[in-house]
mmCIF file with all atom_site columns, C-alpha atoms in Angstrom:
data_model
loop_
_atom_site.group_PDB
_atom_site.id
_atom_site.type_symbol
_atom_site.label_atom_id
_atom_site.label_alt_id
_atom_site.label_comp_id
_atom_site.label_asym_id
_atom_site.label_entity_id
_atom_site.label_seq_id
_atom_site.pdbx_PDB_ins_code
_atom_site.Cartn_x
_atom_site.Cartn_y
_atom_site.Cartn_z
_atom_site.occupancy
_atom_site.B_iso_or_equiv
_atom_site.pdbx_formal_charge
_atom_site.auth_seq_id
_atom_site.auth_comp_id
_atom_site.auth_asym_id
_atom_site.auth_atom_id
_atom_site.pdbx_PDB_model_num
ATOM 1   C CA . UNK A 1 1   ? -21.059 -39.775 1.254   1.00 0.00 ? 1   UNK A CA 1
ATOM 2   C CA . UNK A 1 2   ? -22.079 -39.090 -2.327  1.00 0.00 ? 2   UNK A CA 1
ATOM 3   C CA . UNK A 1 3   ? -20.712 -36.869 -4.871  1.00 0.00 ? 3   UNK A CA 1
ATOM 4   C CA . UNK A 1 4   ? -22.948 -34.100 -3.862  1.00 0.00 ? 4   UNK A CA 1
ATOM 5   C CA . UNK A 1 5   ? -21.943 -34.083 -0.270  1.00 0.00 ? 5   UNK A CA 1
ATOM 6   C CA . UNK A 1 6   ? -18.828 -33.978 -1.067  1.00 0.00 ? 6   UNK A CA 1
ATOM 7   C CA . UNK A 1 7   ? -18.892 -31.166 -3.260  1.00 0.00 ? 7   UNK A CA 1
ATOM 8   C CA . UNK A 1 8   ? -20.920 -29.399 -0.920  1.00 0.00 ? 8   UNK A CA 1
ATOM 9   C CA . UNK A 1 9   ? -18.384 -29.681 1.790   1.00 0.00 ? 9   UNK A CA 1
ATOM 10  C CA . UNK A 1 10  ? -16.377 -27.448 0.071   1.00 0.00 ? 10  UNK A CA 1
ATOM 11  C CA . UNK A 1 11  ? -19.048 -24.389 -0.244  1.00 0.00 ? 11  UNK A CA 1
ATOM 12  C CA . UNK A 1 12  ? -17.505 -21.693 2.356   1.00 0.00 ? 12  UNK A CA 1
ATOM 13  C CA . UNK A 1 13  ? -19.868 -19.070 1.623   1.00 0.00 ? 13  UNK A CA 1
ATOM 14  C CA . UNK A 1 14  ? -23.516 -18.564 2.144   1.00 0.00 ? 14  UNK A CA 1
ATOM 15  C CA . UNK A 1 15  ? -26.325 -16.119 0.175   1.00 0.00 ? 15  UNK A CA 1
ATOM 16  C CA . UNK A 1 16  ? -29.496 -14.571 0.398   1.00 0.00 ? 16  UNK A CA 1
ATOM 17  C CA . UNK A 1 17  ? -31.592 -14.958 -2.399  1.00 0.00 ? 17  UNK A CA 1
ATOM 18  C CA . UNK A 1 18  ? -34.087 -12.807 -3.118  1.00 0.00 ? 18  UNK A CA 1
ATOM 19  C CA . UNK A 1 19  ? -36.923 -12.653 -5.648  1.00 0.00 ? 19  UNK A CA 1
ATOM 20  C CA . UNK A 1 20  ? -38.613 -9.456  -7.952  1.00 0.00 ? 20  UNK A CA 1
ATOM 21  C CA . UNK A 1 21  ? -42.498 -10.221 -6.822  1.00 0.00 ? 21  UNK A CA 1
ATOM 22  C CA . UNK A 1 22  ? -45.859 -7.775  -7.184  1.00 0.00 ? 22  UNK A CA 1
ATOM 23  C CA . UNK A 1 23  ? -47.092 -6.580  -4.739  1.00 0.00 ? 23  UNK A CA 1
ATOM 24  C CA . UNK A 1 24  ? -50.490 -5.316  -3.678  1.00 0.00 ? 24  UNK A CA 1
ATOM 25  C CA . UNK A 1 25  ? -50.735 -2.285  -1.668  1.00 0.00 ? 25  UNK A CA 1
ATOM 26  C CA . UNK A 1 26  ? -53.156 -1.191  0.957   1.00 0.00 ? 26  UNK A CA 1
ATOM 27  C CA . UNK A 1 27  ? -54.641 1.542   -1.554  1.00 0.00 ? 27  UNK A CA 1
ATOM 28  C CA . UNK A 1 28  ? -55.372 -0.831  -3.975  1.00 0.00 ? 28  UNK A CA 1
ATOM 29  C CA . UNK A 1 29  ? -51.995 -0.275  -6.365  1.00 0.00 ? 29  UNK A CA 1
ATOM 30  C CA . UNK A 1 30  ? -49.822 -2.924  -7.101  1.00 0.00 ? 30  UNK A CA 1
ATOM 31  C CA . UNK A 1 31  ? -46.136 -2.591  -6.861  1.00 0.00 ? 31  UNK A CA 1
ATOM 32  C CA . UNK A 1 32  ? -43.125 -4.342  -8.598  1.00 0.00 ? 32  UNK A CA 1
ATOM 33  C CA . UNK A 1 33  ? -40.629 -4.992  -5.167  1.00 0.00 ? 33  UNK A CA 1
ATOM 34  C CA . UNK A 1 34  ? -36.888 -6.370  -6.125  1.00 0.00 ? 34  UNK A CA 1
ATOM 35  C CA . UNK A 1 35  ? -33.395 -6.301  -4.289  1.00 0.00 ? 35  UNK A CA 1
ATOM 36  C CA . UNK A 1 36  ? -34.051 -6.963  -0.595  1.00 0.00 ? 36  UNK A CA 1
ATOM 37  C CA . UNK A 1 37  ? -37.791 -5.603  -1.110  1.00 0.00 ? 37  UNK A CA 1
ATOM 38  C CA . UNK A 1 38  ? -38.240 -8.744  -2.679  1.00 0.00 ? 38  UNK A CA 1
ATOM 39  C CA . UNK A 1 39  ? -39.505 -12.278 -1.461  1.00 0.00 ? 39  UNK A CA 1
ATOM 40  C CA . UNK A 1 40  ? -37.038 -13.845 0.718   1.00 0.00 ? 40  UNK A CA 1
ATOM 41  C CA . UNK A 1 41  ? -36.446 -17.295 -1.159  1.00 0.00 ? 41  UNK A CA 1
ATOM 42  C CA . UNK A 1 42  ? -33.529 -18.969 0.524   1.00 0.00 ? 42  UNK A CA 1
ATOM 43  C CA . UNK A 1 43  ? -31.754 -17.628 3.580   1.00 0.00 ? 43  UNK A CA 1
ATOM 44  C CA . UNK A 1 44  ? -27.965 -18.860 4.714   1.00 0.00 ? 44  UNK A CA 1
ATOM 45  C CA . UNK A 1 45  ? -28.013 -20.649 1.888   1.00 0.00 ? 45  UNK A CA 1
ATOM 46  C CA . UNK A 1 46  ? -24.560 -22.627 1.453   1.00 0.00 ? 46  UNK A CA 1
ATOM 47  C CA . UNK A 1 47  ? -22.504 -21.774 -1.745  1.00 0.00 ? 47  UNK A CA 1
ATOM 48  C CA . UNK A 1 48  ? -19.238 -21.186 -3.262  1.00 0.00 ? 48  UNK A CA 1
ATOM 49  C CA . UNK A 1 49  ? -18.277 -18.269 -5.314  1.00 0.00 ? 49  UNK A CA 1
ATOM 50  C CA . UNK A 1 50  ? -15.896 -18.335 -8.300  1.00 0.00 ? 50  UNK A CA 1
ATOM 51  C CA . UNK A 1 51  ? -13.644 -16.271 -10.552 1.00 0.00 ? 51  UNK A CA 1
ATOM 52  C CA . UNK A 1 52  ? -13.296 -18.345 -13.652 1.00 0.00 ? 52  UNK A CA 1
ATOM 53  C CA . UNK A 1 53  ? -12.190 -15.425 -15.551 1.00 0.00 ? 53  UNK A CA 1
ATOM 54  C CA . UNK A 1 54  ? -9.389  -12.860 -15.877 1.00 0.00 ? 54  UNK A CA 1
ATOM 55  C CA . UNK A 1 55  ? -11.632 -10.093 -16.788 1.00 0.00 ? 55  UNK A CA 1
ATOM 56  C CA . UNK A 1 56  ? -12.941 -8.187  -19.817 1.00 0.00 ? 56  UNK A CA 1
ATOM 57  C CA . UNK A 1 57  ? -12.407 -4.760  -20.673 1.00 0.00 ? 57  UNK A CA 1
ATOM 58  C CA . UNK A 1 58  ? -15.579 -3.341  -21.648 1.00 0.00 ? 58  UNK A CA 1
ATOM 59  C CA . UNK A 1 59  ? -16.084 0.746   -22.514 1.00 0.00 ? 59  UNK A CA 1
ATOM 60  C CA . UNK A 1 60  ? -19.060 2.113   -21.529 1.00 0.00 ? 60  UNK A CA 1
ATOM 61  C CA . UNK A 1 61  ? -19.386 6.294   -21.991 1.00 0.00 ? 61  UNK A CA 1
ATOM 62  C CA . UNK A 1 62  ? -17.236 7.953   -20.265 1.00 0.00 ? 62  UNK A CA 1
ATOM 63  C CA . UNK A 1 63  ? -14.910 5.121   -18.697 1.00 0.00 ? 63  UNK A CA 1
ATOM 64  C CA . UNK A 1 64  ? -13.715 2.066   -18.872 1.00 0.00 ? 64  UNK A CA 1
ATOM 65  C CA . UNK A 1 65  ? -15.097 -0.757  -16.892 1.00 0.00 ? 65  UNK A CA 1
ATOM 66  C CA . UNK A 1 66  ? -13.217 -4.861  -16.267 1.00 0.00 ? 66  UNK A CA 1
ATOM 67  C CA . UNK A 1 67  ? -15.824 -6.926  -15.554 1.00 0.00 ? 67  UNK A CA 1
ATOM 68  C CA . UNK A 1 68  ? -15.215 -10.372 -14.490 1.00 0.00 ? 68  UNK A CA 1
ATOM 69  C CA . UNK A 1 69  ? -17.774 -13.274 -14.905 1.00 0.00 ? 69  UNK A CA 1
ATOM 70  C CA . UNK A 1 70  ? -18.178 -15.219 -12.099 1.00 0.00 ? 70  UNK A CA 1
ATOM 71  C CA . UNK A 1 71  ? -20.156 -18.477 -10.848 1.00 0.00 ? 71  UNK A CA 1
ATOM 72  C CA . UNK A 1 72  ? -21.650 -19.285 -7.541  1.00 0.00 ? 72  UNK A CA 1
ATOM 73  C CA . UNK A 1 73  ? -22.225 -23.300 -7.024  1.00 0.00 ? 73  UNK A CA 1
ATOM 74  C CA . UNK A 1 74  ? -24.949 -24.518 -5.121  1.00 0.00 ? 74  UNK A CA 1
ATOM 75  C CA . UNK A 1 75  ? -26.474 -27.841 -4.506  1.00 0.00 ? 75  UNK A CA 1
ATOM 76  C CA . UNK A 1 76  ? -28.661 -29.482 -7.140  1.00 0.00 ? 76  UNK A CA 1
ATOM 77  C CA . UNK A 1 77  ? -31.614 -29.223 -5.493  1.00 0.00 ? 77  UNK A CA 1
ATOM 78  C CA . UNK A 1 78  ? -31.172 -25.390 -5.395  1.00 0.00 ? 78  UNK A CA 1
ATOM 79  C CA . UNK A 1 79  ? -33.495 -22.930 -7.755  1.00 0.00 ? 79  UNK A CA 1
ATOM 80  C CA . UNK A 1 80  ? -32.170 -19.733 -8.595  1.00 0.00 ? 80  UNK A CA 1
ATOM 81  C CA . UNK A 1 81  ? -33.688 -17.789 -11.455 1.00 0.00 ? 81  UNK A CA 1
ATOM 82  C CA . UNK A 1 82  ? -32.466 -15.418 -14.039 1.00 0.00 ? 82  UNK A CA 1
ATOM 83  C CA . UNK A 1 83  ? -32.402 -11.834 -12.142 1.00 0.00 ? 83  UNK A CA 1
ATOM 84  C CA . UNK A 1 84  ? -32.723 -13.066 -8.886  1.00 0.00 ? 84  UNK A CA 1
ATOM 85  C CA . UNK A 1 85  ? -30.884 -11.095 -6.388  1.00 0.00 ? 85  UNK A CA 1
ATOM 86  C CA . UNK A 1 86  ? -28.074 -12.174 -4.365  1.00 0.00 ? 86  UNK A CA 1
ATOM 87  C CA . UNK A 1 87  ? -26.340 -11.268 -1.040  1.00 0.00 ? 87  UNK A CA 1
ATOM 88  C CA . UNK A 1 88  ? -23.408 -13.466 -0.941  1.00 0.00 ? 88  UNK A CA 1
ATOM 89  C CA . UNK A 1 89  ? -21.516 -13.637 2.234   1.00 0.00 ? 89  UNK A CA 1
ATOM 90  C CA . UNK A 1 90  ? -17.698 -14.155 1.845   1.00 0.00 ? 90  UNK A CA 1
ATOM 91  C CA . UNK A 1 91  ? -15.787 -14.794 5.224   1.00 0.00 ? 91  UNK A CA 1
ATOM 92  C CA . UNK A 1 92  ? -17.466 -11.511 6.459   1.00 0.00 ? 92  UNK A CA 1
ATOM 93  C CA . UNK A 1 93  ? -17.715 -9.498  3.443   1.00 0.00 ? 93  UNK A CA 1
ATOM 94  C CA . UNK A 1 94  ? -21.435 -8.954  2.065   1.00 0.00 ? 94  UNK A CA 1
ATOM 95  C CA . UNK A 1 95  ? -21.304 -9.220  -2.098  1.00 0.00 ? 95  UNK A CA 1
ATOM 96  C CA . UNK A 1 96  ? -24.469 -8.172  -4.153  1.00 0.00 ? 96  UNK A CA 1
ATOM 97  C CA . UNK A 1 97  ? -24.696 -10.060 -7.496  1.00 0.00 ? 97  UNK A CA 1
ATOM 98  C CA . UNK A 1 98  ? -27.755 -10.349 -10.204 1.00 0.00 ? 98  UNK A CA 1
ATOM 99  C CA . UNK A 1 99  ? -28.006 -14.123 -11.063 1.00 0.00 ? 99  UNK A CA 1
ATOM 100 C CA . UNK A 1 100 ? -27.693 -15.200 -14.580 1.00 0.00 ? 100 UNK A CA 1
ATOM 101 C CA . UNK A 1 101 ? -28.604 -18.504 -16.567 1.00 0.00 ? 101 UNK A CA 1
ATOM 102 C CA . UNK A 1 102 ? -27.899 -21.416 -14.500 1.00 0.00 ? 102 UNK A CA 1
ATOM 103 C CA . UNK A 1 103 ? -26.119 -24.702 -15.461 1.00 0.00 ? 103 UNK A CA 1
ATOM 104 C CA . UNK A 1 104 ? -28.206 -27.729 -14.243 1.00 0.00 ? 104 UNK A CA 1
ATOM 105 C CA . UNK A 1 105 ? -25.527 -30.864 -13.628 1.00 0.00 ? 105 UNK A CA 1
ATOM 106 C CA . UNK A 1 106 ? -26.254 -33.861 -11.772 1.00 0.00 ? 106 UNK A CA 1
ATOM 107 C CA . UNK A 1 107 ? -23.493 -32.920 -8.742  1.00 0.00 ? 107 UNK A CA 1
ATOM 108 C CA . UNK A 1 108 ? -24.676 -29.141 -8.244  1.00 0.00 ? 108 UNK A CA 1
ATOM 109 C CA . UNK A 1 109 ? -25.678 -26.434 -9.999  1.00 0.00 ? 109 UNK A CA 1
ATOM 110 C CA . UNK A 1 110 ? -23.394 -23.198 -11.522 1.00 0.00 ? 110 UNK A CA 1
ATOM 111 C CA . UNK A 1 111 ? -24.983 -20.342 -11.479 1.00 0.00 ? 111 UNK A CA 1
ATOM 112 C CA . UNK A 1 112 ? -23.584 -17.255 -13.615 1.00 0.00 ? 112 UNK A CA 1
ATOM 113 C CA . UNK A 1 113 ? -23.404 -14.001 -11.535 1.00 0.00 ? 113 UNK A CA 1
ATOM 114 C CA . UNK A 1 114 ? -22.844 -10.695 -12.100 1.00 0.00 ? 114 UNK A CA 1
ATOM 115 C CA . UNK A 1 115 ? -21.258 -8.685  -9.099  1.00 0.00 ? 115 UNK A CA 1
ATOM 116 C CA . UNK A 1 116 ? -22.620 -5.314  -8.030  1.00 0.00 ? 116 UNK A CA 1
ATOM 117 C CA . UNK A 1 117 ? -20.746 -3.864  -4.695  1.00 0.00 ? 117 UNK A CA 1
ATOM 118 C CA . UNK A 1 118 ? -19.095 -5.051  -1.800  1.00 0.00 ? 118 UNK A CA 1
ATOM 119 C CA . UNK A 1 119 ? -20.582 -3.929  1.499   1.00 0.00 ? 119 UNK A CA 1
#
């Protein structure tokens, strides 16, 4: 067992990953589909999501908003892109995120995610 098997042993979580893709319709418009209208990339795809952070108080007219930064690991041989969008499951609990930059490493691959809602 390698380093990356071993890591991966540890992802509990899986995701949906979806990505923003033009679309041609049947009258002859295209279309810009994202979110789940989007092309399916990788389904039940294993992970781990992260809190690495305690939380940042950020004011945005008329309230005040924490956000937290957080990072979902995947295998290296996993592709995410920069606003793809993400249905992370967590023991039951469906998570929407945007993906971020990712950080390429030889063991797996930390993607930076930004959390919508929990369904």
């Amino acid at each position: 067992m390698n380093e990356i098997d071993i890591l991966a042993a540890t992802y509990d979580h899986t995701c949906k990953v979806y990505r923003a893709q033009m679309v041609d319709l049947p009258n002859g418009e295209t279309t810009y589909q994202d979110g789940i209208n989007g092309q399916l990339v990788y389904e039940n795809l294993p992970c781990a999501l992260s809190n690495p952070s305690d939380g940042k108080l950020s004011y945005k007219q008329p309230e005040y908003r924490i956000s937290t930064d957080y990072l979902l690991f995947t295998r290296p041989d996993i592709e995410i892109m920069e606003n793809d969008y993400l249905v992370i499951n967590q023991y039951g609990h469906e998570v929407i995120a945007r993906a971020g930059q990712t950080d390429y490493y030889l063991s797996h691959n930390e993607v930076h995610v930004t959390l919508g809602k929990t369904i």
